[in-house]
Tab-separated table of C-alpha atoms in Angstrom:
chain	number	residue	atom	x	y	z
A	19	MET	CA	-105.695	-11.240	-15.625
A	20	THR	CA	-107.140	-11.110	-19.106
A	21	SER	CA	-107.371	-8.103	-21.391
A	22	LEU	CA	-109.688	-9.742	-23.907
A	23	ASP	CA	-112.799	-8.090	-22.510
A	24	GLN	CA	-111.023	-4.824	-21.722
A	25	ALA	CA	-109.759	-4.221	-25.263
A	26	PRO	CA	-110.300	-0.733	-26.691
A	27	GLN	CA	-113.266	-0.354	-29.011
A	28	HIS	CA	-111.193	-0.007	-32.178
A	29	ARG	CA	-109.784	-3.502	-31.686
A	30	PRO	CA	-111.540	-6.811	-32.310
A	31	VAL	CA	-112.758	-8.295	-29.025
A	32	TRP	CA	-113.772	-11.772	-28.088
A	33	PRO	CA	-117.550	-12.074	-28.670
A	34	ASP	CA	-120.007	-12.888	-25.944
A	35	VAL	CA	-121.747	-15.590	-27.967
A	36	PRO	CA	-120.320	-19.136	-27.698
A	37	VAL	CA	-118.211	-20.562	-30.504
A	38	THR	CA	-120.115	-23.242	-32.372
A	39	GLY	CA	-117.358	-24.648	-34.607
A	40	THR	CA	-114.452	-26.900	-33.640
A	41	LEU	CA	-110.831	-27.286	-34.708
A	42	GLU	CA	-111.639	-30.785	-35.956
A	43	GLU	CA	-114.332	-29.369	-38.231
A	44	VAL	CA	-112.184	-26.716	-39.913
A	45	THR	CA	-109.291	-29.189	-40.186
A	46	ARG	CA	-111.539	-31.613	-42.031
A	47	ILE	CA	-112.633	-28.821	-44.399
A	48	VAL	CA	-109.092	-27.941	-45.483
A	49	ARG	CA	-107.927	-31.548	-45.617
A	50	ASP	CA	-110.841	-32.537	-47.844
A	51	ALA	CA	-109.833	-29.685	-50.163
A	52	GLY	CA	-106.317	-31.159	-50.399
A	53	LEU	CA	-104.736	-28.056	-48.868
A	54	MET	CA	-102.520	-29.926	-46.408
A	55	ASP	CA	-100.854	-31.896	-49.198
A	56	ALA	CA	-97.150	-31.302	-49.844
A	57	ARG	CA	-96.147	-29.025	-52.746
A	58	PRO	CA	-92.544	-30.031	-53.578
A	59	GLY	CA	-92.656	-28.524	-57.078
A	60	TYR	CA	-93.663	-25.114	-55.764
A	61	PHE	CA	-90.934	-25.062	-53.140
A	62	ALA	CA	-88.301	-26.231	-55.632
A	63	LEU	CA	-89.126	-23.232	-57.825
A	64	ARG	CA	-89.350	-20.904	-54.811
A	65	ILE	CA	-85.924	-21.949	-53.486
A	66	ALA	CA	-84.358	-21.734	-56.968
A	67	ALA	CA	-85.778	-18.252	-57.568
A	68	ASN	CA	-84.583	-17.122	-54.172
A	69	ALA	CA	-81.103	-18.498	-54.859
A	70	VAL	CA	-80.982	-16.392	-58.037
A	71	LEU	CA	-82.117	-13.318	-56.096
A	72	PHE	CA	-79.468	-13.940	-53.437
A	73	ALA	CA	-76.645	-14.731	-55.877
A	74	ALA	CA	-77.450	-11.719	-58.064
A	75	GLY	CA	-76.998	-9.406	-55.098
A	76	TRP	CA	-73.596	-10.743	-54.096
A	77	THR	CA	-72.456	-10.890	-57.723
A	78	ALA	CA	-73.363	-7.227	-58.168
A	79	PHE	CA	-71.483	-6.481	-54.941
A	80	ALA	CA	-68.332	-8.148	-56.275
A	81	VAL	CA	-68.584	-6.484	-59.706
A	82	LEU	CA	-69.260	-2.937	-58.453
A	83	GLY	CA	-66.333	-2.848	-56.061
A	84	ASP	CA	-65.495	0.516	-54.494
A	85	SER	CA	-68.631	2.471	-55.328
A	86	TRP	CA	-71.444	4.249	-53.506
A	87	TRP	CA	-73.802	2.279	-55.740
A	88	GLN	CA	-73.149	-0.506	-53.258
A	89	LEU	CA	-75.848	1.071	-51.082
A	90	ALA	CA	-78.359	0.054	-53.761
A	91	VAL	CA	-76.940	-3.463	-53.527
A	92	ALA	CA	-77.428	-3.286	-49.757
A	93	VAL	CA	-81.118	-2.544	-50.342
A	94	TRP	CA	-81.394	-5.485	-52.751
A	95	LEU	CA	-79.632	-7.833	-50.326
A	96	ALA	CA	-81.859	-6.726	-47.451
A	97	PHE	CA	-84.835	-7.903	-49.479
A	98	ALA	CA	-82.986	-11.084	-50.495
A	99	PHE	CA	-82.162	-11.825	-46.837
A	100	GLY	CA	-85.825	-11.341	-45.946
A	101	GLN	CA	-86.991	-13.704	-48.681
A	102	THR	CA	-84.347	-16.204	-47.587
A	103	ALA	CA	-85.581	-15.993	-44.008
A	104	LEU	CA	-89.116	-16.720	-45.234
A	105	VAL	CA	-87.905	-19.981	-46.778
A	106	GLY	CA	-86.336	-20.813	-43.419
A	107	HIS	CA	-89.705	-20.048	-41.835
A	108	ASP	CA	-91.381	-22.519	-44.211
A	109	ALA	CA	-88.821	-25.173	-43.315
A	110	GLY	CA	-89.245	-24.533	-39.588
A	111	HIS	CA	-92.942	-25.316	-39.931
A	112	ARG	CA	-92.219	-28.455	-41.998
A	113	GLN	CA	-94.075	-27.080	-44.982
A	114	ILE	CA	-91.455	-28.160	-47.522
A	115	PHE	CA	-90.905	-31.811	-46.599
A	116	ARG	CA	-92.878	-34.125	-44.357
A	117	THR	CA	-89.694	-35.378	-42.693
A	118	ARG	CA	-87.707	-33.452	-40.103
A	119	ARG	CA	-84.355	-34.098	-41.766
A	120	GLY	CA	-85.239	-32.525	-45.106
A	121	ASN	CA	-86.718	-29.421	-43.504
A	122	GLU	CA	-83.725	-29.063	-41.185
A	123	VAL	CA	-81.279	-29.139	-44.092
A	124	VAL	CA	-83.202	-26.325	-45.821
A	125	GLY	CA	-83.698	-24.459	-42.538
A	126	TYR	CA	-80.080	-24.503	-41.396
A	127	LEU	CA	-78.914	-23.541	-44.908
A	128	HIS	CA	-81.268	-20.554	-45.175
A	129	GLY	CA	-80.857	-19.580	-41.522
A	130	ASP	CA	-77.346	-20.158	-40.163
A	131	VAL	CA	-75.445	-20.243	-43.467
A	132	LEU	CA	-77.118	-17.614	-45.656
A	133	THR	CA	-78.592	-15.098	-43.194
A	134	GLY	CA	-76.613	-15.737	-40.003
A	135	VAL	CA	-79.727	-16.425	-37.894
A	136	SER	CA	-79.775	-19.558	-35.734
A	137	PHE	CA	-82.394	-21.928	-37.115
A	138	GLY	CA	-82.370	-24.029	-33.945
A	139	TRP	CA	-83.018	-21.014	-31.716
A	140	TRP	CA	-85.672	-19.612	-34.035
A	141	VAL	CA	-87.687	-22.851	-34.227
A	142	GLY	CA	-87.971	-23.067	-30.429
A	143	HIS	CA	-88.736	-19.366	-30.107
A	144	HIS	CA	-91.324	-19.366	-32.874
A	145	THR	CA	-93.004	-22.555	-31.665
A	146	ARG	CA	-93.669	-20.923	-28.280
A	147	HIS	CA	-95.140	-17.921	-30.085
A	148	HIS	CA	-97.509	-20.167	-32.028
A	149	ASN	CA	-98.559	-21.924	-28.835
A	150	PHE	CA	-99.294	-18.711	-26.918
A	151	PRO	CA	-99.897	-15.834	-29.367
A	152	ASN	CA	-100.430	-12.448	-27.681
A	153	HIS	CA	-99.993	-13.869	-24.185
A	154	LEU	CA	-98.208	-11.158	-22.221
A	155	SER	CA	-96.034	-13.506	-20.178
A	156	MET	CA	-95.783	-16.573	-22.451
A	157	ASP	CA	-95.401	-15.238	-26.009
A	158	PRO	CA	-91.672	-14.629	-26.652
A	159	ASP	CA	-92.488	-12.259	-29.514
A	160	ILE	CA	-94.081	-9.971	-26.910
A	161	LEU	CA	-91.496	-10.518	-24.178
A	162	ARG	CA	-88.498	-9.523	-26.319
A	163	ARG	CA	-90.009	-6.277	-27.608
A	164	GLN	CA	-88.998	-2.875	-26.286
A	165	VAL	CA	-92.525	-1.569	-26.748
A	166	ILE	CA	-95.326	-2.735	-24.456
A	167	PHE	CA	-98.783	-4.085	-25.231
A	168	ASP	CA	-100.445	-3.497	-21.862
A	169	PRO	CA	-99.874	-0.673	-19.337
A	170	GLY	CA	-98.900	-3.225	-16.685
A	171	GLN	CA	-95.772	-4.082	-18.669
A	172	ARG	CA	-94.300	-0.636	-18.001
A	173	HIS	CA	-92.864	-1.872	-14.693
A	174	GLY	CA	-90.478	-4.116	-16.590
A	175	ARG	CA	-89.051	-1.232	-18.613
A	176	PRO	CA	-86.816	0.759	-16.224
A	177	GLY	CA	-84.562	3.614	-17.315
A	178	ALA	CA	-84.977	6.876	-19.173
A	179	VAL	CA	-84.553	5.360	-22.646
A	180	SER	CA	-87.158	2.660	-22.057
A	181	ARG	CA	-89.510	5.223	-20.553
A	182	PHE	CA	-89.147	7.433	-23.650
A	183	ILE	CA	-89.792	4.453	-25.955
A	184	VAL	CA	-92.932	3.430	-24.080
A	185	ARG	CA	-94.326	6.971	-24.124
A	186	HIS	CA	-93.700	7.391	-27.856
A	187	GLN	CA	-94.038	3.817	-29.066
A	188	ALA	CA	-96.688	4.572	-31.703
A	189	TRP	CA	-93.863	5.794	-33.951
A	190	MET	CA	-90.804	4.467	-32.098
A	191	PHE	CA	-91.900	0.938	-32.958
A	192	TYR	CA	-91.026	1.567	-36.611
A	193	VAL	CA	-87.634	2.944	-35.629
A	194	LEU	CA	-86.868	0.010	-33.357
A	195	ILE	CA	-87.661	-2.662	-35.929
A	196	MET	CA	-84.637	-1.475	-37.916
A	197	MET	CA	-82.649	-3.235	-35.185
A	198	GLU	CA	-84.593	-6.477	-35.646
A	199	GLY	CA	-81.952	-7.970	-37.933
A	200	LEU	CA	-79.242	-7.368	-35.333
A	201	ARG	CA	-81.467	-8.794	-32.605
A	202	LEU	CA	-82.113	-11.933	-34.659
A	203	HIS	CA	-78.388	-12.420	-35.262
A	204	LEU	CA	-77.508	-11.927	-31.595
A	205	SER	CA	-80.385	-13.889	-30.051
A	206	GLY	CA	-79.445	-17.146	-31.712
A	207	TYR	CA	-75.734	-16.668	-31.074
A	208	VAL	CA	-76.291	-15.851	-27.403
A	209	ALA	CA	-78.644	-18.828	-27.039
A	210	ALA	CA	-76.001	-21.119	-28.511
A	211	ARG	CA	-73.276	-19.685	-26.261
A	212	ARG	CA	-75.475	-20.225	-23.194
A	213	GLY	CA	-76.210	-23.803	-24.154
A	214	ALA	CA	-79.905	-23.103	-24.716
A	215	LEU	CA	-79.931	-25.027	-28.005
A	216	ARG	CA	-80.842	-28.659	-27.515
A	217	ARG	CA	-79.341	-29.920	-30.760
A	218	HIS	CA	-76.346	-29.038	-32.962
A	219	ARG	CA	-75.113	-26.361	-30.526
A	220	ASN	CA	-71.431	-26.510	-31.494
A	221	ALA	CA	-72.198	-26.798	-35.202
A	222	GLU	CA	-74.495	-23.766	-35.080
A	223	LEU	CA	-71.923	-21.735	-33.166
A	224	ALA	CA	-69.280	-22.599	-35.754
A	225	VAL	CA	-71.495	-21.799	-38.743
A	226	LEU	CA	-72.794	-18.537	-37.254
A	227	THR	CA	-69.221	-17.446	-36.505
A	228	LEU	CA	-68.107	-18.350	-40.028
A	229	HIS	CA	-71.042	-16.443	-41.506
A	230	LEU	CA	-70.121	-13.323	-39.529
A	231	ALA	CA	-66.443	-13.636	-40.440
A	232	ALA	CA	-67.188	-14.170	-44.147
A	233	TYR	CA	-69.662	-11.282	-44.240
A	234	ALA	CA	-67.263	-8.873	-42.529
A	235	ALA	CA	-64.326	-9.990	-44.674
A	236	ALA	CA	-66.254	-9.563	-47.910
A	237	VAL	CA	-67.538	-6.113	-47.042
A	238	PHE	CA	-64.318	-4.673	-45.617
A	239	LEU	CA	-62.034	-6.206	-48.242
A	240	VAL	CA	-64.080	-4.858	-51.148
A	241	LEU	CA	-65.012	-1.469	-49.664
A	242	PRO	CA	-63.008	1.193	-47.814
A	243	PRO	CA	-64.001	1.566	-44.137
A	244	GLY	CA	-66.478	4.433	-44.572
A	245	LYS	CA	-68.402	2.798	-47.387
A	246	ALA	CA	-68.202	-0.586	-45.665
A	247	VAL	CA	-69.815	0.781	-42.517
A	248	ALA	CA	-72.492	2.541	-44.576
A	249	PHE	CA	-73.190	-0.694	-46.477
A	250	VAL	CA	-73.558	-2.725	-43.275
A	251	LEU	CA	-75.826	-0.122	-41.668
A	252	VAL	CA	-78.133	0.117	-44.686
A	253	HIS	CA	-78.194	-3.631	-45.272
A	254	GLN	CA	-78.838	-4.692	-41.677
A	255	ALA	CA	-81.255	-1.845	-40.882
A	256	LEU	CA	-83.398	-2.591	-43.932
A	257	PHE	CA	-83.230	-6.338	-43.324
A	258	GLY	CA	-84.508	-5.698	-39.815
A	259	PHE	CA	-87.130	-3.273	-41.098
A	260	TYR	CA	-88.354	-5.857	-43.594
A	261	MET	CA	-88.566	-8.499	-40.871
A	262	GLY	CA	-90.453	-6.067	-38.647
A	263	LEU	CA	-92.879	-5.152	-41.426
A	264	LEU	CA	-93.561	-8.845	-42.047
A	265	PHE	CA	-94.570	-9.550	-38.464
A	266	ALA	CA	-96.052	-6.228	-37.290
A	267	PRO	CA	-99.612	-6.580	-38.673
A	268	ASN	CA	-100.059	-10.196	-37.631
A	269	HIS	CA	-101.079	-9.872	-33.961
A	270	LYS	CA	-100.327	-6.397	-32.644
A	271	GLY	CA	-103.379	-4.351	-31.794
A	272	LEU	CA	-105.466	-7.470	-31.182
A	273	PRO	CA	-106.640	-8.814	-27.791
A	274	VAL	CA	-103.964	-9.765	-25.272
A	275	ARG	CA	-104.201	-11.845	-22.144
A	276	ASP	CA	-102.058	-12.746	-19.140
A	277	GLY	CA	-101.894	-15.230	-16.299
A	278	GLU	CA	-99.913	-18.288	-15.281
A	279	ALA	CA	-102.097	-20.661	-17.297
A	280	GLU	CA	-103.437	-20.519	-20.829
A	281	GLU	CA	-107.142	-19.694	-20.673
A	282	LEU	CA	-108.130	-20.247	-24.282
A	283	ASP	CA	-108.466	-23.372	-26.389
A	284	TRP	CA	-106.264	-23.729	-29.473
A	285	LEU	CA	-108.884	-22.621	-32.006
A	286	THR	CA	-109.853	-19.531	-30.034
A	287	ARG	CA	-106.352	-18.358	-29.239
A	288	GLN	CA	-105.191	-18.642	-32.857
A	289	VAL	CA	-108.141	-16.897	-34.512
A	290	ALA	CA	-108.940	-14.199	-31.928
A	291	THR	CA	-105.337	-12.967	-31.772
A	292	SER	CA	-104.453	-12.975	-35.503
A	293	ARG	CA	-105.052	-10.496	-38.308
A	294	ASN	CA	-105.024	-11.111	-42.065
A	295	LEU	CA	-104.147	-8.640	-44.771
A	296	LEU	CA	-106.688	-8.441	-47.573
A	297	PRO	CA	-105.412	-10.928	-50.162
A	298	ASN	CA	-103.605	-9.883	-53.325
A	299	ARG	CA	-100.659	-11.221	-55.298
A	300	PHE	CA	-98.238	-8.537	-54.094
A	301	SER	CA	-98.903	-9.378	-50.434
A	302	ASP	CA	-98.591	-13.096	-51.170
A	303	PHE	CA	-95.081	-12.539	-52.525
A	304	PHE	CA	-93.838	-9.813	-50.182
A	305	TYR	CA	-95.154	-11.442	-46.993
A	306	GLY	CA	-94.473	-15.037	-47.944
A	307	GLY	CA	-97.879	-16.259	-46.783
A	308	LEU	CA	-97.770	-14.415	-43.455
A	309	ASN	CA	-100.486	-12.132	-44.802
A	310	TYR	CA	-102.812	-15.116	-44.205
A	311	GLN	CA	-101.963	-15.109	-40.524
A	312	ILE	CA	-105.199	-16.703	-39.302
A	313	GLU	CA	-104.895	-19.652	-41.661
A	314	HIS	CA	-101.160	-19.939	-40.983
A	315	HIS	CA	-101.683	-20.058	-37.218
A	316	LEU	CA	-104.416	-22.648	-37.513
A	317	PHE	CA	-102.360	-24.803	-39.900
A	318	PRO	CA	-98.656	-23.950	-39.567
A	319	SER	CA	-97.541	-26.887	-41.710
A	320	MET	CA	-99.831	-25.958	-44.627
A	321	PRO	CA	-97.637	-25.031	-47.635
A	322	ARG	CA	-97.723	-21.265	-47.978
A	323	CYS	CA	-98.960	-21.465	-51.586
A	324	ASN	CA	-102.140	-23.200	-50.330
A	325	LEU	CA	-103.033	-20.483	-47.813
A	326	ARG	CA	-104.695	-18.320	-50.476
A	327	ARG	CA	-107.114	-21.139	-51.297
A	328	ALA	CA	-107.681	-21.933	-47.637
A	329	GLN	CA	-108.568	-18.337	-46.744
A	330	PRO	CA	-112.189	-18.216	-48.003
A	331	LEU	CA	-112.905	-21.638	-46.498
A	332	VAL	CA	-111.552	-20.635	-43.087
A	333	LYS	CA	-113.260	-17.243	-43.178
A	334	GLU	CA	-116.633	-18.829	-43.919
A	335	PHE	CA	-116.094	-21.314	-41.078
A	336	CYS	CA	-115.152	-18.558	-38.612
A	337	LEU	CA	-118.119	-16.346	-39.438
A	338	ARG	CA	-120.482	-19.301	-39.277
A	339	SER	CA	-118.999	-20.383	-35.930
A	340	ALA	CA	-119.226	-16.945	-34.219
A	341	LEU	CA	-115.438	-16.576	-34.305
A	342	PRO	CA	-113.944	-13.136	-34.999
A	343	TYR	CA	-112.096	-12.837	-38.294
A	344	ALA	CA	-109.854	-9.773	-38.389
A	345	GLU	CA	-108.618	-8.598	-41.767
A	346	ALA	CA	-107.498	-5.205	-43.016
A	347	PRO	CA	-105.963	-3.505	-46.059
A	348	LEU	CA	-102.178	-3.265	-45.974
A	349	VAL	CA	-101.775	0.369	-44.889
A	350	ARG	CA	-104.675	0.305	-42.443
A	351	SER	CA	-103.180	-2.703	-40.666
A	352	TYR	CA	-100.102	-0.658	-39.752
A	353	LEU	CA	-102.276	2.281	-38.725
A	354	GLU	CA	-104.185	-0.047	-36.395
A	355	VAL	CA	-100.904	-1.203	-34.850
A	356	SER	CA	-99.768	2.402	-34.288
A	357	ALA	CA	-103.163	3.413	-32.887
A	358	TYR	CA	-103.075	0.575	-30.388
A	359	LEU	CA	-99.496	1.231	-29.271
A	360	GLY	CA	-100.349	4.933	-28.939
A	361	GLN	CA	-103.363	4.100	-26.827
A	362	VAL	CA	-101.203	2.043	-24.466
A	363	SER	CA	-98.807	5.011	-24.238
A	364	ASP	CA	-101.719	7.306	-23.343
A	365	GLU	CA	-102.813	4.926	-20.599
A	366	VAL	CA	-99.268	4.850	-19.204
A	367	ARG	CA	-99.165	8.658	-19.117
A	368	ARG	CA	-102.464	8.801	-17.250
A	369	LEU	CA	-101.169	6.315	-14.702
A	370	GLU	CA	-97.767	7.944	-14.184
A	371	ASP	CA	-98.211	11.672	-14.683
A	372	PRO	CA	-99.557	13.691	-11.747
A	373	ALA	CA	-102.874	15.417	-12.311
A	374	PRO	CA	-102.745	19.192	-12.927
A	375	ARG	CA	-103.357	21.296	-9.826
A	376	GLY	CA	-106.617	22.669	-11.161
A	377	ALA	CA	-107.905	19.125	-11.566
A	378	ARG	CA	-107.308	18.149	-7.925
């Protein structure tokens, strides 16, 4: 079953005309422009600046001590954790170094050590997402959500709570993403405990456990219980919210598909299921290059600082090749996500609610 041709009118749909361009062609365009070349100087500055951001937050935490101003520090650290996770994302895609070892060192440091998220689990999870974006049964970023992206998914959401979420997911989605930080922490830890990590399982388990122990010790030794709990709730909820905001506009509200086999070629599946934010310097910083989602999905190993230059080249190629190219202003992108999720909720209600007597 495919939903590409059944997509609501407010969403981009796969065009009827055949695609004339090829992946080889657009790859040659960006390579000739030097946009696949490594940028070690940029990443050295990016990692150093992020280290300052991260260290400043924990230094302020230690200096403030027993104070409700620590909630402001929690907000700062939520942003610092998000920026740290983005560096781990770069490393997972081998944007920083061209060798696996160098990227793994950066990835495990920014994942397991600094944010308590398993780098090994995330790389496998995220690679499957890149291979099958917006595939209802093969994209793990769809499978692990509590909201649904097609009415047929409602059968896998039993229980009163899940039913409520599905029927109100247009706004519940933004409540649920506050739990994204907790879900990221737990998913990697559970994967390691179950032996799902192919490499460094015991080392990751040890580091993740040490991160949790050090985090809890720092918070509860410096703050009394009430303030400590408030700090953790604010910090982790906003970290999760930031992570959710980063990923929400990228694919949601765009065509989905299903079936046991992948129907679309690589070029089609990456472009037709991805949305860009209109480029500006704020988005480049806040989203860490994920605002250029089309270019990122076509060239995951392209250094994030090159995506801005690649964007007009890729857009011209897509329009010339009869490929859709979805882009939206920042706020409208979230409105499109909510509108789509609300439309799925409406379809679920029509399928499940009995018709009024007067309509029979």
